Tab-separated table of N, CA, C and O in Angstrom:
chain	number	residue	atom	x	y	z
A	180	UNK	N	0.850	-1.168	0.000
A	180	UNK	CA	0.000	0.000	0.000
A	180	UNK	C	0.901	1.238	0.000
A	180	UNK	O	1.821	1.212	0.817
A	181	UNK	N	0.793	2.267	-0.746
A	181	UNK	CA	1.190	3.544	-0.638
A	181	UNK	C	0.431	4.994	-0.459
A	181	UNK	O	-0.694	5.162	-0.929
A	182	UNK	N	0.820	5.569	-0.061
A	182	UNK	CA	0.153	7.094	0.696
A	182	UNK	C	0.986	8.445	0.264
A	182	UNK	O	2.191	8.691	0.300
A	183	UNK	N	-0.215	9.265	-0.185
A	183	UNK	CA	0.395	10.616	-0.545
A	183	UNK	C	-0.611	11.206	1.038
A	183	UNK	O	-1.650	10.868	1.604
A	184	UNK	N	0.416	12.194	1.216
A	184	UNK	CA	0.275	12.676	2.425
A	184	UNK	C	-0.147	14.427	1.575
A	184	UNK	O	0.265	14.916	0.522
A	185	UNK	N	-1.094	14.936	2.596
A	185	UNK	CA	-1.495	16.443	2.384
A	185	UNK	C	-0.838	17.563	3.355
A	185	UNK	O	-1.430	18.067	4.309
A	186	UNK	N	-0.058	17.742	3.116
A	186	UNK	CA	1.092	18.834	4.116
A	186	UNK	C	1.518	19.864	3.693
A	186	UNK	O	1.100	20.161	2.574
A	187	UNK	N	2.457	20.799	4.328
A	187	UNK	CA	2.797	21.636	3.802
A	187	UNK	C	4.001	20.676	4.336
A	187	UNK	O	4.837	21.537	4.062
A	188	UNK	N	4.908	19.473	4.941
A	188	UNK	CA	6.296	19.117	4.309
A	188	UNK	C	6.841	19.192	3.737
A	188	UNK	O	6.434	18.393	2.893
A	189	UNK	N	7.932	19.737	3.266
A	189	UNK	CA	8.887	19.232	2.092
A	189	UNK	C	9.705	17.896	2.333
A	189	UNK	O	10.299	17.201	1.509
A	190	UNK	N	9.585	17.763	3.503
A	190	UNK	CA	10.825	17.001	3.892
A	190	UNK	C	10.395	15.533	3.609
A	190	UNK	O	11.295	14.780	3.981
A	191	UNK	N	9.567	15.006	3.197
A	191	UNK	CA	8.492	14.081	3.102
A	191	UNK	C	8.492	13.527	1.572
A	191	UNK	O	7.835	14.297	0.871
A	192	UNK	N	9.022	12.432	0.835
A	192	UNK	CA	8.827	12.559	-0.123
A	192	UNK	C	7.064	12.253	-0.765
A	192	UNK	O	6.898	12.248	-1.985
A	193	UNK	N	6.286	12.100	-0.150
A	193	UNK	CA	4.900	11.778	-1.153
A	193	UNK	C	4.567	13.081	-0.186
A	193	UNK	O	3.725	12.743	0.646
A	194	UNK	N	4.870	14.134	-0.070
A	194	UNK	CA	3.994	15.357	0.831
A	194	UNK	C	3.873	16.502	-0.762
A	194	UNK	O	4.778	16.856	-1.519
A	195	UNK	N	2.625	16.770	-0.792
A	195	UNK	CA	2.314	17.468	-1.849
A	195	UNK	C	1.490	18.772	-1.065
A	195	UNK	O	0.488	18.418	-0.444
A	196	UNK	N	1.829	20.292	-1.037
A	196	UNK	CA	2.521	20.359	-2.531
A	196	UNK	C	3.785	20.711	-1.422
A	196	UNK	O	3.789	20.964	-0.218
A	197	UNK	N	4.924	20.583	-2.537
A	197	UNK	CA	6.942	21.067	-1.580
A	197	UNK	C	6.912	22.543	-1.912
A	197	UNK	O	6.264	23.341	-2.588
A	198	UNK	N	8.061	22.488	-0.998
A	198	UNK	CA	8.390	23.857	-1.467
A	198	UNK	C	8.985	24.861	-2.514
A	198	UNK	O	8.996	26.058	-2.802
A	199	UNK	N	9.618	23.287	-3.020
A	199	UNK	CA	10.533	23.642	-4.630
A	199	UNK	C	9.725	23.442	-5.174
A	199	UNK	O	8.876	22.699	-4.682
A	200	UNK	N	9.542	23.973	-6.450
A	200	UNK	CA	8.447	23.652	-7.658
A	200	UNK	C	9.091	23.030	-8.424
A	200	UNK	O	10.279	23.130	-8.731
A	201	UNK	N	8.051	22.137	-8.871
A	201	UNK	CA	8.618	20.946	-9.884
A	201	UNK	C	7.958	21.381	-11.554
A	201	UNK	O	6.903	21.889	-11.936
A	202	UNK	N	9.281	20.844	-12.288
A	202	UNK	CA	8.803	21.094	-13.514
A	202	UNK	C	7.954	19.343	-14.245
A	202	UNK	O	8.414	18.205	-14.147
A	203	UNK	N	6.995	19.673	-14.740
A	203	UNK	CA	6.462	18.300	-14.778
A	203	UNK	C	5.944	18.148	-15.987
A	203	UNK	O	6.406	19.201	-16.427
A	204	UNK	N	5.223	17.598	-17.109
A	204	UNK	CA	3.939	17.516	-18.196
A	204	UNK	C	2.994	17.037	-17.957
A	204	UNK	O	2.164	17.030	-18.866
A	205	UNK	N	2.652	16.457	-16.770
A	205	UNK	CA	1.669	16.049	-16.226
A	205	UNK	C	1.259	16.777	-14.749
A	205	UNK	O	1.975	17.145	-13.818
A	206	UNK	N	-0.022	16.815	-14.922
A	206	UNK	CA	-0.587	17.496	-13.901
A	206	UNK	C	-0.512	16.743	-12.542
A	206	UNK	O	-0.996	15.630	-12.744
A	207	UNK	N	-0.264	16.818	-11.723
A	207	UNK	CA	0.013	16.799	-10.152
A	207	UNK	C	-0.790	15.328	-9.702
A	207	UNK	O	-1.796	15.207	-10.401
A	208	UNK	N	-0.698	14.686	-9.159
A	208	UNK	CA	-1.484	13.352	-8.935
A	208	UNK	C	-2.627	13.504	-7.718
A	208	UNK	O	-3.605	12.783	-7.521
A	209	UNK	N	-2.257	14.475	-7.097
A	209	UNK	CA	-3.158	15.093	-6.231
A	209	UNK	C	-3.370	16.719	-6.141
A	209	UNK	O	-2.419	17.229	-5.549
A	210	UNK	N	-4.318	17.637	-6.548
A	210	UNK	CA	-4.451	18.455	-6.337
A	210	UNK	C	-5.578	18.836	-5.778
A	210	UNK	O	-6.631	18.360	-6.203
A	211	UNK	N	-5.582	20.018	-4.432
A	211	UNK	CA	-6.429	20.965	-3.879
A	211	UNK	C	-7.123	21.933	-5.314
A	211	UNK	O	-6.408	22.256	-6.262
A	212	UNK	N	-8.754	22.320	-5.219
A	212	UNK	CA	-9.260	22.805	-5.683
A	212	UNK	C	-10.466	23.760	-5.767
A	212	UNK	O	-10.889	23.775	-4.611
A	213	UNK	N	-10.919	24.226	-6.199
A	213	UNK	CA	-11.852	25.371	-5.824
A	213	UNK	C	-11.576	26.287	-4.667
A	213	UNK	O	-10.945	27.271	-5.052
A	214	UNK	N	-11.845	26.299	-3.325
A	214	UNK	CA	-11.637	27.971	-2.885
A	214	UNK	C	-10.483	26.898	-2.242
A	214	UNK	O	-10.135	25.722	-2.354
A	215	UNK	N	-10.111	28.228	-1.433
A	215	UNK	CA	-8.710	28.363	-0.334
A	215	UNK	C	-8.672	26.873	0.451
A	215	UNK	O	-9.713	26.451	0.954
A	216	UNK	N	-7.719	26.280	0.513
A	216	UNK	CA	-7.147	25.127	1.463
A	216	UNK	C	-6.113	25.793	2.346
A	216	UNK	O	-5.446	26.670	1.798
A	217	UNK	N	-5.838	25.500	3.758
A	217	UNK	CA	-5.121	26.243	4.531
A	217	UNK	C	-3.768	24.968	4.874
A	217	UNK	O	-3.894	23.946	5.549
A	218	UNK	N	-3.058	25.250	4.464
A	218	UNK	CA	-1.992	24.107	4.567
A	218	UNK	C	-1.510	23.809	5.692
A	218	UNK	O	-0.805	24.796	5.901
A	219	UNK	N	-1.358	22.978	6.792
A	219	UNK	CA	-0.677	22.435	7.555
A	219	UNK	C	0.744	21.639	7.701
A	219	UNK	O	1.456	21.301	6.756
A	220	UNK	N	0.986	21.427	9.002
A	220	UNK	CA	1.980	20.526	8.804
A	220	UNK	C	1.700	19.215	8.438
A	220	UNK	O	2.230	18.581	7.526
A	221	UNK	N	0.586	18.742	9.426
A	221	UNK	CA	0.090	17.319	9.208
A	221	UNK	C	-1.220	17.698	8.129
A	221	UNK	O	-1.120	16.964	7.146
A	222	UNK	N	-2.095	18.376	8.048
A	222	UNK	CA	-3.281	18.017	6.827
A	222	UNK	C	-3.686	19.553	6.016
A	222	UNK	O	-3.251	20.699	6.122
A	223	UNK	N	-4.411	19.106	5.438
A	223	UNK	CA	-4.963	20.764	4.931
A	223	UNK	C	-6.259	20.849	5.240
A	223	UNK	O	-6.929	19.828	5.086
A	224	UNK	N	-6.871	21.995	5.712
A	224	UNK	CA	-8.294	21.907	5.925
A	224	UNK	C	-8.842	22.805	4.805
A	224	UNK	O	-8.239	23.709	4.226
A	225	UNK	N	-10.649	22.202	4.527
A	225	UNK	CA	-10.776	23.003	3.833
A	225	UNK	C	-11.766	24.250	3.810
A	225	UNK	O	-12.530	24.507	4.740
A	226	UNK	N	-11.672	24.924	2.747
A	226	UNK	CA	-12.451	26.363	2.765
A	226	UNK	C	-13.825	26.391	1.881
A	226	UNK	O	-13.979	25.381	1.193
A	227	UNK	N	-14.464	27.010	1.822
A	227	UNK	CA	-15.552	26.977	1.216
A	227	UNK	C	-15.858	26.227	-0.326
A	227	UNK	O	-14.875	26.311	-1.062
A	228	UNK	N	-16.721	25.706	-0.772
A	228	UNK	CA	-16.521	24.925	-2.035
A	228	UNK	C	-15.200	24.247	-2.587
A	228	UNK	O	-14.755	24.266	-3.735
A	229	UNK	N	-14.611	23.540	-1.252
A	229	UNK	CA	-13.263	23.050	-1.588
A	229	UNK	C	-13.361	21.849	-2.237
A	229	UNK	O	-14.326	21.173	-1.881
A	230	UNK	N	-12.563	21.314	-3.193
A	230	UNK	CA	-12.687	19.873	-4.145
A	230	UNK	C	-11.526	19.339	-3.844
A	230	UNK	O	-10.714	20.170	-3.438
A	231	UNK	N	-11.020	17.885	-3.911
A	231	UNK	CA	-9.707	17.397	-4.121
A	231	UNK	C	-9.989	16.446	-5.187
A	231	UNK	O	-10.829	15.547	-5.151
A	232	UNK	N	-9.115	16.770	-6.238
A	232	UNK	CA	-8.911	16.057	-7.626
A	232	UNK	C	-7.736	14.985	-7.296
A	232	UNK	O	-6.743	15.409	-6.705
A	233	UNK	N	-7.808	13.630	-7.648
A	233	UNK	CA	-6.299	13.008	-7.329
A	233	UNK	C	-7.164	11.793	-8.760
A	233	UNK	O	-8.248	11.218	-8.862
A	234	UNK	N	-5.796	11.928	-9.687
A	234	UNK	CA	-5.344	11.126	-10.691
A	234	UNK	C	-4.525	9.610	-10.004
A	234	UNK	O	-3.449	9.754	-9.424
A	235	UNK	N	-5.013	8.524	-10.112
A	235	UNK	CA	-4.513	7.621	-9.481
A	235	UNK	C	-4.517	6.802	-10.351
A	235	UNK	O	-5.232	6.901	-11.349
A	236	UNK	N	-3.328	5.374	-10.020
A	236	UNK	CA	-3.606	4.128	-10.603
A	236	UNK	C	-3.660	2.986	-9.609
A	236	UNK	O	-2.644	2.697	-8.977
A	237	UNK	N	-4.798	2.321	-9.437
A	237	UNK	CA	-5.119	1.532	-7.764
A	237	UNK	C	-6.152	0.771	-8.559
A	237	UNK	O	-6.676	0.951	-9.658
A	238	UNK	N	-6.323	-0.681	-7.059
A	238	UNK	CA	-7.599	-0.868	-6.943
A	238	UNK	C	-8.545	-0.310	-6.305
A	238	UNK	O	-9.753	-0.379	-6.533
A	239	UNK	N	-7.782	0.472	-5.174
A	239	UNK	CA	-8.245	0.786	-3.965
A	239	UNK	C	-7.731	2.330	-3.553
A	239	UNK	O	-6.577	2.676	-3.300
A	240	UNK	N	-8.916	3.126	-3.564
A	240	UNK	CA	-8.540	4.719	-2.728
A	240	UNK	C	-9.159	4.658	-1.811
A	240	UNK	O	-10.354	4.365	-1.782
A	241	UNK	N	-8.233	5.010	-0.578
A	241	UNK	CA	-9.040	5.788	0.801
A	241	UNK	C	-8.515	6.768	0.885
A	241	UNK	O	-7.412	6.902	0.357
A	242	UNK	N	-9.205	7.956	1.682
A	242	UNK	CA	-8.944	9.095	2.515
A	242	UNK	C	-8.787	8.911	4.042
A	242	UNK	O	-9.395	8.078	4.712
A	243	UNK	N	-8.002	9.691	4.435
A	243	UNK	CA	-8.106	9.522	5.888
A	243	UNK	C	-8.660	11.713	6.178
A	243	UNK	O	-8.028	12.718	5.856
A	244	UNK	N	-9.601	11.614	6.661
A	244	UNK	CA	-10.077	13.125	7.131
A	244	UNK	C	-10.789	13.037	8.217
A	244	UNK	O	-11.236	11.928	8.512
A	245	UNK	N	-11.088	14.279	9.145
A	245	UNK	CA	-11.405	14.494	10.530
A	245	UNK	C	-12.206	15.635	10.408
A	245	UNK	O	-12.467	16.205	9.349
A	246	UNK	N	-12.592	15.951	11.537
A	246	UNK	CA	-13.823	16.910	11.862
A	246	UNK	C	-14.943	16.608	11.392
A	246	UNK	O	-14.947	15.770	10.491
A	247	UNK	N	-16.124	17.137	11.805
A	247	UNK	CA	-17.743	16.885	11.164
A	247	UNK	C	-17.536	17.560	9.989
A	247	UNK	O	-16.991	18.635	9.739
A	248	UNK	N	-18.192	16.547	9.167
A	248	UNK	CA	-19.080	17.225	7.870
A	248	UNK	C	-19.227	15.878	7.157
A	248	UNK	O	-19.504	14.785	7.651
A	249	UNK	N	-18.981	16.201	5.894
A	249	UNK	CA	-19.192	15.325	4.624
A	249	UNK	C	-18.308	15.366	3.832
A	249	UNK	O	-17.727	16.441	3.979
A	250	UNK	N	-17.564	14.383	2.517
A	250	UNK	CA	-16.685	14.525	1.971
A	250	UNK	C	-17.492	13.696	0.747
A	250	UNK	O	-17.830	12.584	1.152
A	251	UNK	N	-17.905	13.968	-0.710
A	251	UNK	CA	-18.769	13.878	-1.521
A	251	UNK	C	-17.708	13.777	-2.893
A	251	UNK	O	-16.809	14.548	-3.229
A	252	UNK	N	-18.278	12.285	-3.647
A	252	UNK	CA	-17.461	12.110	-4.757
A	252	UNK	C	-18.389	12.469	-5.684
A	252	UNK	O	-19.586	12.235	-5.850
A	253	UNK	N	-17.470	13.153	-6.302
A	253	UNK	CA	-18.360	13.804	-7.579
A	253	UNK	C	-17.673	13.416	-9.225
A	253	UNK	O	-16.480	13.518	-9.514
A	254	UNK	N	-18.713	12.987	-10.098
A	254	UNK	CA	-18.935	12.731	-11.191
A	254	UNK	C	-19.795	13.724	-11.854
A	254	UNK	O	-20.958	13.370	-12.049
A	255	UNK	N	-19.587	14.417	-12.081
A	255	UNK	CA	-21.043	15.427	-12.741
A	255	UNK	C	-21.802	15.598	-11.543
A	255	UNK	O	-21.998	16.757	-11.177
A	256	UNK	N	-22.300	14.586	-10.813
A	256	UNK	CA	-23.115	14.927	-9.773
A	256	UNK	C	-22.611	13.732	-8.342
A	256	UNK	O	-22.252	12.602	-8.673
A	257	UNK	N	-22.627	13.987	-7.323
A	257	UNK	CA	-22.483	13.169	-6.144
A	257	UNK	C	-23.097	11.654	-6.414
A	257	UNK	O	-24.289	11.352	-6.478
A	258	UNK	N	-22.267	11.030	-6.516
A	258	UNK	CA	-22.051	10.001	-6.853
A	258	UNK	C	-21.834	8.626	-5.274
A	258	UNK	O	-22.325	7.502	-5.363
A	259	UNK	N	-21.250	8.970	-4.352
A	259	UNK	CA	-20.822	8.512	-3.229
A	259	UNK	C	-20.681	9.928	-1.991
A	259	UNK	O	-20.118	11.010	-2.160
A	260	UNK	N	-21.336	9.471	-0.898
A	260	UNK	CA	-21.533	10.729	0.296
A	260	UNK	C	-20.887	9.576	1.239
A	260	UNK	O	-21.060	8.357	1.279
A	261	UNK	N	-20.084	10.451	1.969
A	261	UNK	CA	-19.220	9.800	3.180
A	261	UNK	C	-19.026	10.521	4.203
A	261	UNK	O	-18.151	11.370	4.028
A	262	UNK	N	-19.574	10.514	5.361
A	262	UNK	CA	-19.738	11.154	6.592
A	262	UNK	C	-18.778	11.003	7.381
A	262	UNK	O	-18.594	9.871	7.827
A	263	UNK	N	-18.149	11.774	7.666
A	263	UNK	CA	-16.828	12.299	8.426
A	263	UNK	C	-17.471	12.805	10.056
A	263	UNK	O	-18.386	13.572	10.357
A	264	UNK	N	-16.469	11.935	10.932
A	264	UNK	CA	-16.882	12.046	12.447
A	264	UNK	C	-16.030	12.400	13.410
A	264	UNK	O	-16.139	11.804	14.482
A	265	UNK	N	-15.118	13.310	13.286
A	265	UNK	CA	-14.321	13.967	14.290
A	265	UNK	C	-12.711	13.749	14.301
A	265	UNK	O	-11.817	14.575	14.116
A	266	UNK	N	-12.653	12.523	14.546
A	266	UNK	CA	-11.298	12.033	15.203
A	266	UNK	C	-10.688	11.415	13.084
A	266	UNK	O	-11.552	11.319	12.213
A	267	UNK	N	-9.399	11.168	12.828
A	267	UNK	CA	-9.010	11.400	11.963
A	267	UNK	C	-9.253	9.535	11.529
A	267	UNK	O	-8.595	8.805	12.271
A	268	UNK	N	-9.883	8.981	10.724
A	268	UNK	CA	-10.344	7.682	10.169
A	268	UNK	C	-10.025	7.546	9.075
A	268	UNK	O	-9.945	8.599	8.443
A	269	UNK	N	-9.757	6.499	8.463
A	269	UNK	CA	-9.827	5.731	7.257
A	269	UNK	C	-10.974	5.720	6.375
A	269	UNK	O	-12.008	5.362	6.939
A	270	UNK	N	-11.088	6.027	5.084
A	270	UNK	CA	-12.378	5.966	4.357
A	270	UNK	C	-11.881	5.618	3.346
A	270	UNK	O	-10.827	6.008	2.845
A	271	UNK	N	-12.828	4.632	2.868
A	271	UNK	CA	-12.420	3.669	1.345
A	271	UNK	C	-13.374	4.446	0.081
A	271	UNK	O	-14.585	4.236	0.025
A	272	UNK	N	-12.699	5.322	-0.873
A	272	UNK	CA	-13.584	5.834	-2.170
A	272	UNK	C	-13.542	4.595	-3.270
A	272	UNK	O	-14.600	4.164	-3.730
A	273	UNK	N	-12.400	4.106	-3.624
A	273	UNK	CA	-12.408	3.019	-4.542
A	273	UNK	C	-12.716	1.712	-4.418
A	273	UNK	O	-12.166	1.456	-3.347
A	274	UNK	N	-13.146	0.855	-4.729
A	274	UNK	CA	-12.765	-0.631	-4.096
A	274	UNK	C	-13.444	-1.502	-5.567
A	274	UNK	O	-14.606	-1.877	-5.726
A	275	UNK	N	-12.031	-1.677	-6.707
A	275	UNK	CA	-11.995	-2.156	-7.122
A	275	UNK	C	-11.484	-3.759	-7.261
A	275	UNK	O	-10.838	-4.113	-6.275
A	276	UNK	N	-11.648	-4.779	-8.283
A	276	UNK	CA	-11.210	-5.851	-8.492
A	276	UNK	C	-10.019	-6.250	-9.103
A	276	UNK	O	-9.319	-7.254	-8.970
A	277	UNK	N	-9.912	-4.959	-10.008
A	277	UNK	CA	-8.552	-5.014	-10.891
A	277	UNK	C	-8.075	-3.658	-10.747
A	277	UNK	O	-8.889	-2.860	-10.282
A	278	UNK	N	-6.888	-3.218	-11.057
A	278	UNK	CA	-6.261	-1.602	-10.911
A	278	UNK	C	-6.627	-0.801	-11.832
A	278	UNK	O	-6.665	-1.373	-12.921
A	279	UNK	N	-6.975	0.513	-11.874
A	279	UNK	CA	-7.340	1.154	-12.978
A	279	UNK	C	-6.595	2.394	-12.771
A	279	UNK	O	-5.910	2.663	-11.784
A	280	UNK	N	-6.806	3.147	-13.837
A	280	UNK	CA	-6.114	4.220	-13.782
A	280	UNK	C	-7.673	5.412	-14.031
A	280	UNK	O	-8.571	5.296	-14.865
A	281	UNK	N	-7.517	6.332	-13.110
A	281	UNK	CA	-8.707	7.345	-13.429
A	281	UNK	C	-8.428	8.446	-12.748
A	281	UNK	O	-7.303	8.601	-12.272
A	282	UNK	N	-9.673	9.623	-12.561
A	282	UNK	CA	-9.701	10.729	-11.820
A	282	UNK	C	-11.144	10.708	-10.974
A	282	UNK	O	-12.317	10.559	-11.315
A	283	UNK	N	-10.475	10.930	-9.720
A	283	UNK	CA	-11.169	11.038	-8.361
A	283	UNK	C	-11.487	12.168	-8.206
A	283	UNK	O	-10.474	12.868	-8.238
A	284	UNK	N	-12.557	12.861	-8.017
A	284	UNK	CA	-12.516	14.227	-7.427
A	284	UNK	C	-13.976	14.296	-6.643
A	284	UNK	O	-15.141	14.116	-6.999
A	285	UNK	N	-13.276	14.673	-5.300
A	285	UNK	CA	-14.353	14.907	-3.653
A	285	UNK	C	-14.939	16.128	-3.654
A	285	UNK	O	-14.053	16.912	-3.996
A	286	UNK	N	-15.640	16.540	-3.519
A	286	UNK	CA	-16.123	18.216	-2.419
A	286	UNK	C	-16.177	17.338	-1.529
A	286	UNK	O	-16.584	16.190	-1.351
A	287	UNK	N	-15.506	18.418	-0.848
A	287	UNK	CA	-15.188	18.448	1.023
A	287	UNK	C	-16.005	19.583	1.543
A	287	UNK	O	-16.016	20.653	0.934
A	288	UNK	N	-16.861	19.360	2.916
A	288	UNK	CA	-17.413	20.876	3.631
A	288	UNK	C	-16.215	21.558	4.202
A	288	UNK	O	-15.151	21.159	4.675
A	289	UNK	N	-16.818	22.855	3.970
A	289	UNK	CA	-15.868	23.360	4.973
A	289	UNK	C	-15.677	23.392	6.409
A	289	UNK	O	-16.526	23.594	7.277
A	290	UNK	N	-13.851	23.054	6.591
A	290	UNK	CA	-13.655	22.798	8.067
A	290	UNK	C	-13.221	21.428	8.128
A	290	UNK	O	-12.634	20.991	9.119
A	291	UNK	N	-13.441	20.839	7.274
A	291	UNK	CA	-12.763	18.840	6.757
A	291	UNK	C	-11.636	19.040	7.153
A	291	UNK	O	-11.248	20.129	6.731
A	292	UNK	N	-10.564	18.310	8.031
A	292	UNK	CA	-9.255	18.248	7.701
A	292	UNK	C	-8.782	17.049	6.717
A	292	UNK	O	-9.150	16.043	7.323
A	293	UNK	N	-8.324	16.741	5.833
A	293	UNK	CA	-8.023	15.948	4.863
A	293	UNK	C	-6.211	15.543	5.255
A	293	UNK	O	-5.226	16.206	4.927
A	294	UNK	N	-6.240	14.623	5.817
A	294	UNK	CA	-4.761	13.924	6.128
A	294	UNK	C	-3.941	13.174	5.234
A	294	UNK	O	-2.738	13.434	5.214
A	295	UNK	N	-4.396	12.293	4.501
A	295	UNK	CA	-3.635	11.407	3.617
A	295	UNK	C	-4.538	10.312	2.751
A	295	UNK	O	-5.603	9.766	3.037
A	296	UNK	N	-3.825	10.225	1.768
A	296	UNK	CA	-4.533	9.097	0.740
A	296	UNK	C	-3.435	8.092	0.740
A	296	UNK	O	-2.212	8.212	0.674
A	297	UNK	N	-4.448	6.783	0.857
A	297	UNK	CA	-3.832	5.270	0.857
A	297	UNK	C	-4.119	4.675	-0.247
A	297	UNK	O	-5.319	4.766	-0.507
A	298	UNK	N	-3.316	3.915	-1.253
A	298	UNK	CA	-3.862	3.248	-2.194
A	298	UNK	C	-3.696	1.900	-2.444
A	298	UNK	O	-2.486	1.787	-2.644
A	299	UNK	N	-4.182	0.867	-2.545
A	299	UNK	CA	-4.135	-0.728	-2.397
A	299	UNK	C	-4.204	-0.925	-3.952
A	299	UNK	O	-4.198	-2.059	-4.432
């Protein structure tokens, strides 16, 4: 299993985003989206109409996020609703049979802390 972590680390190699900027042709495998994310050491929380886009190749995506609210996969329209309960948990978005390669993208409420993605 591997994990991109949501930090403001550099020191971290899967901590997105660093402090050096990378030159790349491909877009970021995880990116923060729509309004303001407030970066942390350990997570980012989010701000009003916040999204997280993450390009993956897995069978399996989880999130790990904390505080009340909701964290909502969206396809055109909410597709999967996942209720977030305080203390920082494990949540499974993918759970495939074979690995695929695609794009994930959540609205988060605001105030979510969003800690890390695990992928199986």
């Amino acid at each position: 299993m591997s994990e991109r972590y949501l930090s403001n680390r550099a020191t971290s190699a899967t901590a997105w985003p660093t402090t050096k900027p990378r030159r790349t042709a491909s877009p970021p495998p995880c990116s923060p989206t729509g309004s303001r994310w407030t970066a942390r050491y350990e997570y980012f929380t989010a701000g009003t109409d916040a999204r997280l886009a993450l390009n993956y190749r897995a069978k399996k995506v989880n999130l790990v996020p904390a505080r009340k609210g909701t964290v909502k996969v969206v396809d055109g329209k909410p597709t999967n609703i996942v209720r977030v309960d305080s203390t920082p948990t494990l949540h499974r978005f993918v759970d495939e049979t074979t690995s695929r390669q695609a794009r994930l993208e959540r609205q988060v409420d605001t105030g979510i802390q969003a800690y890390a993605f695990t992928f199986g």
